[in-house]
Amino acid sequence: MMFQRVIQVYQQRGLTNNMAYTTINKSTAHFNTKLHTGTGSSQSISGIGFQPDLCWFKKRDGTTEHQLYDAVRTATKVISSQNTDAEWTESTGLTSFDSDGYTLGGASGTNGSSNTYAVWNWKANGAGSTNNDGSVTSTVSVNATAGFSIVKYNVGSSGAITVGHGLGSAPELIITKGYSGTSNWIMSADALHQTWETYMLLNTNQAESDSNLWEDVAPTSTVFATSSPVYGNNMENIAYCFKSIDGYSKIGSYWGNSDSAGSFIYTGFKPKFLMLKRINGDDWWGMYDSKRNPSNTIDKRIYANANDAEGTSSNVAFLSNGFQIRTTDSAINNSSGEYLYYAVGQTIVGTNNVPATAF
């Protein structure tokens, strides 16, 4: 009733035209960060709120590679964001995806004795199903409500191809890797300078580069374009596709100002996970979340392109309707720097934030 009354007041005062409504009232039904301490032996982790389909692990208190598991490639199959290595089997890593979490063996990358870990978890739709929208067949696990899909495909040897992604609308950010052999992690997004004509590499700190990796064609509501020479002929690939969802997630860019009171970036929700990378300069991929930093400022950062332990620097603040940069660190706030971001969070009671004038 309270929510209905708020909407009535908005309508009476002409505020609804500027509101962005969300279809997601509980973001933890689609994304959640989980922290745990390792035991060195099998343990089940629960409390995520859903059966995860992409689990991204990073040891916080030591140097070790990032480890990514997804339900399409299946449990025990690992790829790492900071290197070009092919997929490997970790029999004592993530051994199963469970209804409210996952089960771990004693591998040091996910569950070493007394080590601490952060795990970022996304919900898709299990092992996926066949998609024939593109020129090659793909296997797609999709959560269209949350704007996320996992796509497995073989690039073949014929050059340019299209790949079905299953989202039902064009993705704004795609990260893809050839995992059956050595391959870079290739990323592009609407927010880059030359839309889908340029790319960045998740496994390096390099700036945006110009290439035809995406065939200079923006994704459509059904497919994205790529080319087999990018990865090597007949390479098996995995792609993680993201789209902004009002009140839940946002992909965009901002300019720095080299001031300790840096840019404010409006997302329409309070972020709980944030990933940043400078577009027009060489610098790291920073990962922040509110589980490791339950109160502002958010200063515990992990680099997606490095095996470093968690560090403390490069502050941001998670605010009720966006985030603000609160450091002069050029990695996230150079006055000539443009930065890509991907944020996930939660709105207030199913809508973007309530204007004070509504009451």
mmCIF file of C-alpha atoms in Angstrom:
data_model
loop_
_atom_site.group_PDB
_atom_site.id
_atom_site.type_symbol
_atom_site.label_atom_id
_atom_site.label_comp_id
_atom_site.label_asym_id
_atom_site.label_seq_id
_atom_site.Cartn_x
_atom_site.Cartn_y
_atom_site.Cartn_z
ATOM 1 C CA MET A 1 0.000 0.000 0.000
ATOM 2 C CA MET A 2 2.835 2.363 0.821
ATOM 3 C CA PHE A 3 4.402 1.785 -2.596
ATOM 4 C CA GLN A 4 1.058 2.380 -4.326
ATOM 5 C CA ARG A 5 0.645 5.655 -2.416
ATOM 6 C CA VAL A 6 4.121 6.797 -3.537
ATOM 7 C CA ILE A 7 3.163 6.161 -7.174
ATOM 8 C CA GLN A 8 -0.097 8.078 -6.701
ATOM 9 C CA VAL A 9 1.823 11.064 -5.341
ATOM 10 C CA TYR A 10 4.246 10.858 -8.295
ATOM 11 C CA GLN A 11 1.328 10.900 -10.721
ATOM 12 C CA GLN A 12 -0.343 13.824 -8.991
ATOM 13 C CA ARG A 13 2.863 15.846 -9.118
ATOM 14 C CA GLY A 14 3.882 14.879 -12.640
ATOM 15 C CA LEU A 15 7.016 13.016 -11.542
ATOM 16 C CA THR A 16 6.421 9.672 -13.231
ATOM 17 C CA ASN A 17 7.658 10.756 -16.653
ATOM 18 C CA ASN A 18 11.217 10.863 -15.324
ATOM 19 C CA MET A 19 11.070 7.535 -13.505
ATOM 20 C CA ALA A 20 12.603 4.339 -14.846
ATOM 21 C CA TYR A 21 10.730 1.292 -13.627
ATOM 22 C CA THR A 22 12.468 -2.016 -13.016
ATOM 23 C CA THR A 23 11.181 -5.527 -13.516
ATOM 24 C CA ILE A 24 13.535 -6.712 -10.781
ATOM 25 C CA ASN A 25 12.414 -6.131 -7.205
ATOM 26 C CA LYS A 26 15.103 -8.308 -5.629
ATOM 27 C CA SER A 27 18.494 -8.095 -7.284
ATOM 28 C CA THR A 28 19.842 -10.929 -5.127
ATOM 29 C CA ALA A 29 17.622 -13.280 -7.115
ATOM 30 C CA HIS A 30 19.933 -12.680 -10.104
ATOM 31 C CA PHE A 31 23.336 -11.561 -8.802
ATOM 32 C CA ASN A 32 25.064 -11.915 -5.470
ATOM 33 C CA THR A 33 28.550 -11.636 -4.007
ATOM 34 C CA LYS A 34 29.540 -14.382 -1.597
ATOM 35 C CA LEU A 35 32.494 -14.312 0.806
ATOM 36 C CA HIS A 36 33.894 -17.437 2.410
ATOM 37 C CA THR A 37 36.913 -18.793 4.239
ATOM 38 C CA GLY A 38 38.530 -21.898 2.820
ATOM 39 C CA THR A 39 38.788 -25.208 4.627
ATOM 40 C CA GLY A 40 41.213 -27.092 2.388
ATOM 41 C CA SER A 41 38.635 -29.865 2.079
ATOM 42 C CA SER A 42 35.171 -30.282 0.585
ATOM 43 C CA GLN A 43 32.570 -27.755 1.702
ATOM 44 C CA SER A 44 29.199 -26.586 0.417
ATOM 45 C CA ILE A 45 28.562 -22.849 0.143
ATOM 46 C CA SER A 46 24.929 -21.731 0.368
ATOM 47 C CA GLY A 47 22.978 -18.531 0.922
ATOM 48 C CA ILE A 48 23.439 -17.100 -2.573
ATOM 49 C CA GLY A 49 19.691 -17.032 -3.187
ATOM 50 C CA PHE A 50 19.646 -18.946 -6.482
ATOM 51 C CA GLN A 51 21.505 -21.644 -8.378
ATOM 52 C CA PRO A 52 24.436 -19.735 -9.894
ATOM 53 C CA ASP A 53 25.432 -20.270 -13.515
ATOM 54 C CA LEU A 54 28.582 -18.114 -13.582
ATOM 55 C CA CYS A 55 30.832 -18.117 -10.518
ATOM 56 C CA TRP A 56 33.916 -15.871 -10.562
ATOM 57 C CA PHE A 57 36.353 -16.687 -7.725
ATOM 58 C CA LYS A 58 39.294 -14.658 -6.441
ATOM 59 C CA LYS A 59 41.441 -15.335 -3.394
ATOM 60 C CA ARG A 60 41.578 -12.124 -1.368
ATOM 61 C CA ASP A 61 44.527 -12.742 0.948
ATOM 62 C CA GLY A 62 47.029 -14.144 -1.512
ATOM 63 C CA THR A 63 48.242 -14.089 -5.094
ATOM 64 C CA THR A 64 46.485 -16.613 -7.268
ATOM 65 C CA GLU A 65 44.680 -16.583 -10.566
ATOM 66 C CA HIS A 66 41.033 -15.660 -10.945
ATOM 67 C CA GLN A 67 38.926 -18.751 -11.570
ATOM 68 C CA LEU A 68 35.701 -18.651 -13.610
ATOM 69 C CA TYR A 69 33.279 -21.576 -13.736
ATOM 70 C CA ASP A 70 30.014 -21.623 -15.670
ATOM 71 C CA ALA A 71 27.191 -24.121 -16.013
ATOM 72 C CA VAL A 72 27.463 -24.281 -19.806
ATOM 73 C CA ARG A 73 31.076 -25.492 -19.778
ATOM 74 C CA THR A 74 30.117 -27.486 -16.618
ATOM 75 C CA ALA A 75 31.592 -27.807 -13.122
ATOM 76 C CA THR A 76 35.352 -28.394 -12.626
ATOM 77 C CA LYS A 77 36.114 -26.536 -15.906
ATOM 78 C CA VAL A 78 38.136 -23.388 -15.239
ATOM 79 C CA ILE A 79 39.235 -20.352 -17.219
ATOM 80 C CA SER A 80 41.142 -17.416 -15.753
ATOM 81 C CA SER A 81 40.506 -13.748 -16.526
ATOM 82 C CA GLN A 82 44.085 -12.562 -16.196
ATOM 83 C CA ASN A 83 45.750 -14.896 -18.690
ATOM 84 C CA THR A 84 45.346 -16.441 -22.136
ATOM 85 C CA ASP A 85 45.473 -20.058 -20.954
ATOM 86 C CA ALA A 86 43.099 -22.655 -22.315
ATOM 87 C CA GLU A 87 40.423 -24.138 -20.080
ATOM 88 C CA TRP A 88 41.684 -26.706 -17.597
ATOM 89 C CA THR A 89 40.019 -29.263 -15.343
ATOM 90 C CA GLU A 90 40.239 -28.593 -11.591
ATOM 91 C CA SER A 91 38.766 -31.733 -10.045
ATOM 92 C CA THR A 92 38.881 -30.221 -6.539
ATOM 93 C CA GLY A 93 37.652 -26.772 -7.547
ATOM 94 C CA LEU A 94 33.935 -26.047 -7.987
ATOM 95 C CA THR A 95 32.548 -29.585 -8.185
ATOM 96 C CA SER A 96 28.821 -28.806 -8.531
ATOM 97 C CA PHE A 97 26.351 -25.960 -9.023
ATOM 98 C CA ASP A 98 23.728 -26.322 -6.278
ATOM 99 C CA SER A 99 20.212 -24.929 -5.752
ATOM 100 C CA ASP A 100 21.444 -22.176 -3.386
ATOM 101 C CA GLY A 101 25.182 -22.136 -4.065
ATOM 102 C CA TYR A 102 27.906 -24.602 -4.988
ATOM 103 C CA THR A 103 30.149 -27.337 -3.614
ATOM 104 C CA LEU A 104 33.924 -26.959 -3.479
ATOM 105 C CA GLY A 105 36.831 -29.332 -3.182
ATOM 106 C CA GLY A 106 40.064 -28.285 -1.505
ATOM 107 C CA ALA A 107 41.771 -26.508 -4.434
ATOM 108 C CA SER A 108 43.790 -23.474 -3.370
ATOM 109 C CA GLY A 109 42.188 -21.211 -5.982
ATOM 110 C CA THR A 110 38.717 -21.619 -4.475
ATOM 111 C CA ASN A 111 38.973 -23.215 -1.019
ATOM 112 C CA GLY A 112 42.511 -23.229 0.405
ATOM 113 C CA SER A 113 42.736 -23.770 4.143
ATOM 114 C CA SER A 114 42.145 -20.494 6.079
ATOM 115 C CA ASN A 115 42.307 -18.393 2.900
ATOM 116 C CA THR A 116 39.591 -15.804 2.221
ATOM 117 C CA TYR A 117 37.686 -15.554 -1.061
ATOM 118 C CA ALA A 118 35.275 -13.302 -2.928
ATOM 119 C CA VAL A 119 32.912 -14.964 -5.395
ATOM 120 C CA TRP A 120 30.697 -13.013 -7.801
ATOM 121 C CA ASN A 121 27.683 -15.046 -8.924
ATOM 122 C CA TRP A 122 25.269 -14.538 -11.825
ATOM 123 C CA LYS A 123 22.081 -16.427 -12.619
ATOM 124 C CA ALA A 124 21.439 -17.533 -16.207
ATOM 125 C CA ASN A 125 19.439 -20.692 -16.935
ATOM 126 C CA GLY A 126 21.485 -23.783 -16.242
ATOM 127 C CA ALA A 127 23.348 -25.764 -18.892
ATOM 128 C CA GLY A 128 21.595 -23.944 -21.733
ATOM 129 C CA SER A 129 19.922 -25.027 -24.957
ATOM 130 C CA THR A 130 20.621 -24.961 -28.678
ATOM 131 C CA ASN A 131 20.274 -21.621 -30.474
ATOM 132 C CA ASN A 132 20.180 -21.453 -34.283
ATOM 133 C CA ASP A 133 19.758 -17.689 -34.729
ATOM 134 C CA GLY A 134 23.308 -17.207 -36.034
ATOM 135 C CA SER A 135 25.311 -18.629 -38.914
ATOM 136 C CA VAL A 136 26.838 -21.071 -36.403
ATOM 137 C CA THR A 137 24.942 -23.037 -33.778
ATOM 138 C CA SER A 138 25.398 -21.878 -30.201
ATOM 139 C CA THR A 139 24.449 -23.197 -26.775
ATOM 140 C CA VAL A 140 22.798 -20.431 -24.764
ATOM 141 C CA SER A 141 21.942 -20.138 -21.079
ATOM 142 C CA VAL A 142 19.943 -16.935 -20.722
ATOM 143 C CA ASN A 143 18.312 -14.821 -18.038
ATOM 144 C CA ALA A 144 16.635 -12.181 -20.193
ATOM 145 C CA THR A 145 14.988 -10.570 -17.164
ATOM 146 C CA ALA A 146 18.406 -9.680 -15.760
ATOM 147 C CA GLY A 147 20.064 -8.995 -19.136
ATOM 148 C CA PHE A 148 22.622 -11.790 -18.954
ATOM 149 C CA SER A 149 23.463 -14.792 -21.105
ATOM 150 C CA ILE A 150 26.242 -17.361 -21.400
ATOM 151 C CA VAL A 151 26.965 -18.418 -24.976
ATOM 152 C CA LYS A 152 29.140 -21.316 -26.140
ATOM 153 C CA TYR A 153 30.027 -21.637 -29.814
ATOM 154 C CA ASN A 154 32.685 -22.870 -32.227
ATOM 155 C CA VAL A 155 34.076 -20.227 -34.581
ATOM 156 C CA GLY A 156 34.773 -22.740 -37.349
ATOM 157 C CA SER A 157 37.210 -21.780 -40.106
ATOM 158 C CA SER A 158 35.144 -19.694 -42.530
ATOM 159 C CA GLY A 159 35.927 -16.152 -41.374
ATOM 160 C CA ALA A 160 33.009 -13.898 -40.435
ATOM 161 C CA ILE A 161 30.210 -15.544 -38.447
ATOM 162 C CA THR A 162 27.146 -14.542 -36.440
ATOM 163 C CA VAL A 163 26.283 -16.089 -33.080
ATOM 164 C CA GLY A 164 22.883 -16.272 -31.364
ATOM 165 C CA HIS A 165 22.975 -14.804 -27.835
ATOM 166 C CA GLY A 166 19.388 -15.345 -26.640
ATOM 167 C CA LEU A 167 18.816 -12.038 -24.826
ATOM 168 C CA GLY A 168 15.947 -10.867 -27.031
ATOM 169 C CA SER A 169 17.511 -7.403 -27.223
ATOM 170 C CA ALA A 170 20.973 -6.227 -28.207
ATOM 171 C CA PRO A 171 23.700 -6.770 -25.598
ATOM 172 C CA GLU A 172 25.644 -3.666 -24.564
ATOM 173 C CA LEU A 173 28.727 -5.509 -23.296
ATOM 174 C CA ILE A 174 30.233 -8.811 -24.456
ATOM 175 C CA ILE A 175 33.294 -10.566 -23.049
ATOM 176 C CA THR A 176 34.406 -13.619 -25.003
ATOM 177 C CA LYS A 177 37.311 -16.066 -24.898
ATOM 178 C CA GLY A 178 38.457 -19.006 -26.980
ATOM 179 C CA TYR A 179 38.857 -21.643 -24.283
ATOM 180 C CA SER A 180 39.935 -24.761 -26.172
ATOM 181 C CA GLY A 181 43.346 -23.187 -26.808
ATOM 182 C CA THR A 182 45.400 -20.107 -25.991
ATOM 183 C CA SER A 183 43.372 -16.940 -26.553
ATOM 184 C CA ASN A 184 42.891 -13.401 -25.245
ATOM 185 C CA TRP A 185 39.733 -12.293 -23.467
ATOM 186 C CA ILE A 186 38.113 -9.913 -25.960
ATOM 187 C CA MET A 187 35.623 -7.274 -24.810
ATOM 188 C CA SER A 188 33.581 -4.642 -26.552
ATOM 189 C CA ALA A 189 30.675 -2.454 -25.518
ATOM 190 C CA ASP A 190 28.354 0.269 -26.742
ATOM 191 C CA ALA A 191 30.263 2.647 -24.464
ATOM 192 C CA LEU A 192 33.583 2.410 -26.340
ATOM 193 C CA HIS A 193 34.581 5.236 -28.700
ATOM 194 C CA GLN A 194 33.916 3.494 -31.998
ATOM 195 C CA THR A 195 30.928 1.311 -31.227
ATOM 196 C CA TRP A 196 31.800 -2.324 -32.007
ATOM 197 C CA GLU A 197 34.766 -1.266 -34.119
ATOM 198 C CA THR A 198 37.110 -1.300 -31.127
ATOM 199 C CA TYR A 199 37.884 -3.653 -28.275
ATOM 200 C CA MET A 200 39.782 -4.058 -25.018
ATOM 201 C CA LEU A 201 41.386 -7.152 -23.494
ATOM 202 C CA LEU A 202 40.208 -8.287 -20.067
ATOM 203 C CA ASN A 203 43.532 -10.054 -19.458
ATOM 204 C CA THR A 204 45.677 -6.927 -19.966
ATOM 205 C CA ASN A 205 45.634 -3.269 -18.922
ATOM 206 C CA GLN A 206 45.865 -1.964 -22.505
ATOM 207 C CA ALA A 207 43.726 0.842 -23.826
ATOM 208 C CA GLU A 208 41.030 0.495 -26.437
ATOM 209 C CA SER A 209 42.294 -0.739 -29.806
ATOM 210 C CA ASP A 210 40.777 -0.510 -33.261
ATOM 211 C CA SER A 211 40.171 -3.740 -35.158
ATOM 212 C CA ASN A 212 37.497 -5.694 -36.976
ATOM 213 C CA LEU A 213 37.245 -8.311 -34.234
ATOM 214 C CA TRP A 214 33.483 -7.719 -34.194
ATOM 215 C CA GLU A 215 33.273 -7.260 -37.973
ATOM 216 C CA ASP A 216 32.474 -3.573 -37.260
ATOM 217 C CA VAL A 217 28.845 -4.605 -36.742
ATOM 218 C CA ALA A 218 26.843 -3.866 -33.596
ATOM 219 C CA PRO A 219 24.945 -6.783 -32.050
ATOM 220 C CA THR A 220 21.268 -7.141 -32.871
ATOM 221 C CA SER A 221 18.433 -8.431 -30.714
ATOM 222 C CA THR A 222 19.339 -11.976 -31.775
ATOM 223 C CA VAL A 223 23.029 -12.223 -32.793
ATOM 224 C CA PHE A 224 26.500 -10.740 -32.513
ATOM 225 C CA ALA A 225 29.137 -10.895 -35.242
ATOM 226 C CA THR A 226 32.733 -12.048 -34.929
ATOM 227 C CA SER A 227 35.433 -13.762 -36.987
ATOM 228 C CA SER A 228 37.234 -17.085 -36.690
ATOM 229 C CA PRO A 229 40.745 -15.626 -37.291
ATOM 230 C CA VAL A 230 40.348 -13.675 -34.042
ATOM 231 C CA TYR A 231 40.690 -16.834 -31.973
ATOM 232 C CA GLY A 232 42.102 -19.490 -34.271
ATOM 233 C CA ASN A 233 40.197 -21.829 -36.533
ATOM 234 C CA ASN A 234 37.765 -24.243 -34.890
ATOM 235 C CA MET A 235 38.269 -22.728 -31.449
ATOM 236 C CA GLU A 236 35.595 -23.402 -28.827
ATOM 237 C CA ASN A 237 34.466 -20.081 -27.358
ATOM 238 C CA ILE A 238 32.506 -18.829 -24.386
ATOM 239 C CA ALA A 239 30.867 -15.394 -24.307
ATOM 240 C CA TYR A 240 29.296 -13.541 -21.393
ATOM 241 C CA CYS A 241 26.705 -11.051 -22.682
ATOM 242 C CA PHE A 242 25.242 -8.189 -20.629
ATOM 243 C CA LYS A 243 22.504 -5.617 -21.145
ATOM 244 C CA SER A 244 21.485 -2.733 -18.852
ATOM 245 C CA ILE A 245 18.247 -3.319 -16.961
ATOM 246 C CA ASP A 246 16.530 -0.311 -15.361
ATOM 247 C CA GLY A 247 16.907 -0.355 -11.607
ATOM 248 C CA TYR A 248 19.267 -3.378 -11.626
ATOM 249 C CA SER A 249 22.287 -2.970 -13.898
ATOM 250 C CA LYS A 250 23.982 -0.275 -15.940
ATOM 251 C CA ILE A 251 26.740 -0.268 -18.550
ATOM 252 C CA GLY A 252 28.175 3.090 -19.534
ATOM 253 C CA SER A 253 31.127 5.452 -19.447
ATOM 254 C CA TYR A 254 32.248 8.611 -17.640
ATOM 255 C CA TRP A 255 35.033 11.192 -17.803
ATOM 256 C CA GLY A 256 37.411 11.762 -14.906
ATOM 257 C CA ASN A 257 38.299 15.155 -13.430
ATOM 258 C CA SER A 258 41.484 14.477 -11.373
ATOM 259 C CA ASP A 259 39.728 15.817 -8.266
ATOM 260 C CA SER A 260 39.274 14.011 -4.946
ATOM 261 C CA ALA A 261 35.602 14.929 -5.248
ATOM 262 C CA GLY A 262 35.345 13.163 -8.556
ATOM 263 C CA SER A 263 32.619 12.539 -11.071
ATOM 264 C CA PHE A 264 29.199 11.353 -9.963
ATOM 265 C CA ILE A 265 27.771 8.651 -12.225
ATOM 266 C CA TYR A 266 24.009 8.177 -12.149
ATOM 267 C CA THR A 267 22.853 4.566 -12.427
ATOM 268 C CA GLY A 268 19.342 4.830 -10.984
ATOM 269 C CA PHE A 269 20.126 2.378 -8.186
ATOM 270 C CA LYS A 270 22.598 1.807 -5.379
ATOM 271 C CA PRO A 271 25.457 -0.295 -6.754
ATOM 272 C CA LYS A 272 26.618 -3.385 -4.932
ATOM 273 C CA PHE A 273 29.116 -4.509 -7.596
ATOM 274 C CA LEU A 274 31.198 -2.295 -9.874
ATOM 275 C CA MET A 275 33.813 -2.940 -12.520
ATOM 276 C CA LEU A 276 35.846 -0.086 -14.054
ATOM 277 C CA LYS A 277 38.447 0.238 -16.827
ATOM 278 C CA ARG A 278 40.013 3.243 -18.528
ATOM 279 C CA ILE A 279 39.135 3.240 -22.211
ATOM 280 C CA ASN A 280 41.701 5.683 -23.625
ATOM 281 C CA GLY A 281 44.721 4.674 -21.537
ATOM 282 C CA ASP A 282 46.559 1.658 -20.161
ATOM 283 C CA ASP A 283 45.323 0.775 -16.681
ATOM 284 C CA TRP A 284 43.878 -2.049 -14.626
ATOM 285 C CA TRP A 285 40.381 -3.514 -14.507
ATOM 286 C CA GLY A 286 39.112 -2.682 -10.999
ATOM 287 C CA MET A 287 36.456 -4.748 -9.207
ATOM 288 C CA TYR A 288 34.569 -3.447 -6.146
ATOM 289 C CA ASP A 289 31.614 -4.734 -4.140
ATOM 290 C CA SER A 290 29.610 -3.879 -1.037
ATOM 291 C CA LYS A 291 30.094 -7.283 0.618
ATOM 292 C CA ARG A 292 33.819 -6.655 1.100
ATOM 293 C CA ASN A 293 33.045 -2.992 1.899
ATOM 294 C CA PRO A 294 29.658 -2.874 3.633
ATOM 295 C CA SER A 295 29.957 0.880 4.260
ATOM 296 C CA ASN A 296 31.454 3.763 2.285
ATOM 297 C CA THR A 297 34.024 4.397 1.092
ATOM 298 C CA ILE A 298 34.570 1.398 -1.154
ATOM 299 C CA ASP A 299 38.337 0.964 -1.188
ATOM 300 C CA LYS A 300 38.942 -2.801 -1.350
ATOM 301 C CA ARG A 301 39.762 -3.473 -4.961
ATOM 302 C CA ILE A 302 40.685 -6.545 -6.958
ATOM 303 C CA TYR A 303 42.243 -6.409 -10.411
ATOM 304 C CA ALA A 304 40.497 -8.614 -12.995
ATOM 305 C CA ASN A 305 43.658 -8.691 -15.126
ATOM 306 C CA ALA A 306 46.124 -9.636 -12.345
ATOM 307 C CA ASN A 307 46.601 -12.365 -9.750
ATOM 308 C CA ASP A 308 47.330 -9.808 -6.996
ATOM 309 C CA ALA A 309 45.826 -10.140 -3.543
ATOM 310 C CA GLU A 310 43.085 -7.690 -2.599
ATOM 311 C CA GLY A 311 44.402 -4.169 -2.061
ATOM 312 C CA THR A 312 43.078 -0.927 -0.621
ATOM 313 C CA SER A 313 43.178 2.153 -2.812
ATOM 314 C CA SER A 314 41.299 3.995 -5.564
ATOM 315 C CA ASN A 315 38.191 4.872 -3.599
ATOM 316 C CA VAL A 316 34.624 5.081 -4.863
ATOM 317 C CA ALA A 317 31.384 5.652 -2.961
ATOM 318 C CA PHE A 318 28.207 3.661 -3.558
ATOM 319 C CA LEU A 319 25.334 6.128 -3.284
ATOM 320 C CA SER A 320 21.558 5.658 -3.370
ATOM 321 C CA ASN A 321 21.298 6.398 -7.093
ATOM 322 C CA GLY A 322 24.800 5.862 -8.455
ATOM 323 C CA PHE A 323 28.465 6.062 -7.527
ATOM 324 C CA GLN A 324 31.018 8.817 -7.074
ATOM 325 C CA ILE A 325 34.763 8.716 -7.618
ATOM 326 C CA ARG A 326 36.590 9.908 -4.497
ATOM 327 C CA THR A 327 40.238 9.735 -5.408
ATOM 328 C CA THR A 328 42.702 11.473 -7.719
ATOM 329 C CA ASP A 329 44.110 8.100 -8.790
ATOM 330 C CA SER A 330 44.478 8.301 -12.565
ATOM 331 C CA ALA A 331 43.437 4.675 -12.924
ATOM 332 C CA ILE A 332 39.822 5.745 -12.354
ATOM 333 C CA ASN A 333 39.918 9.559 -12.338
ATOM 334 C CA ASN A 334 42.286 11.188 -14.818
ATOM 335 C CA SER A 335 40.978 14.499 -16.177
ATOM 336 C CA SER A 336 41.678 13.288 -19.716
ATOM 337 C CA GLY A 337 40.503 9.774 -19.022
ATOM 338 C CA GLU A 338 37.308 8.105 -20.200
ATOM 339 C CA TYR A 339 36.207 5.007 -18.309
ATOM 340 C CA LEU A 340 33.954 2.046 -18.981
ATOM 341 C CA TYR A 341 31.835 0.743 -16.119
ATOM 342 C CA TYR A 342 29.491 -2.153 -15.415
ATOM 343 C CA ALA A 343 27.402 -1.827 -12.252
ATOM 344 C CA VAL A 344 24.836 -4.082 -10.573
ATOM 345 C CA GLY A 345 22.634 -2.981 -7.692
ATOM 346 C CA GLN A 346 19.139 -2.428 -6.389
ATOM 347 C CA THR A 347 16.504 0.290 -6.576
ATOM 348 C CA ILE A 348 14.134 1.348 -3.827
ATOM 349 C CA VAL A 349 10.875 -0.628 -3.726
ATOM 350 C CA GLY A 350 10.895 -1.533 -7.384
ATOM 351 C CA THR A 351 11.498 1.965 -8.827
ATOM 352 C CA ASN A 352 14.366 4.361 -9.089
ATOM 353 C CA ASN A 353 14.976 6.562 -6.106
ATOM 354 C CA VAL A 354 12.111 8.517 -4.606
ATOM 355 C CA PRO A 355 12.530 12.292 -5.042
ATOM 356 C CA ALA A 356 12.355 14.174 -1.755
ATOM 357 C CA THR A 357 9.731 16.450 -3.349
ATOM 358 C CA ALA A 358 7.294 13.540 -3.511
ATOM 359 C CA PHE A 359 6.513 13.797 0.199
#
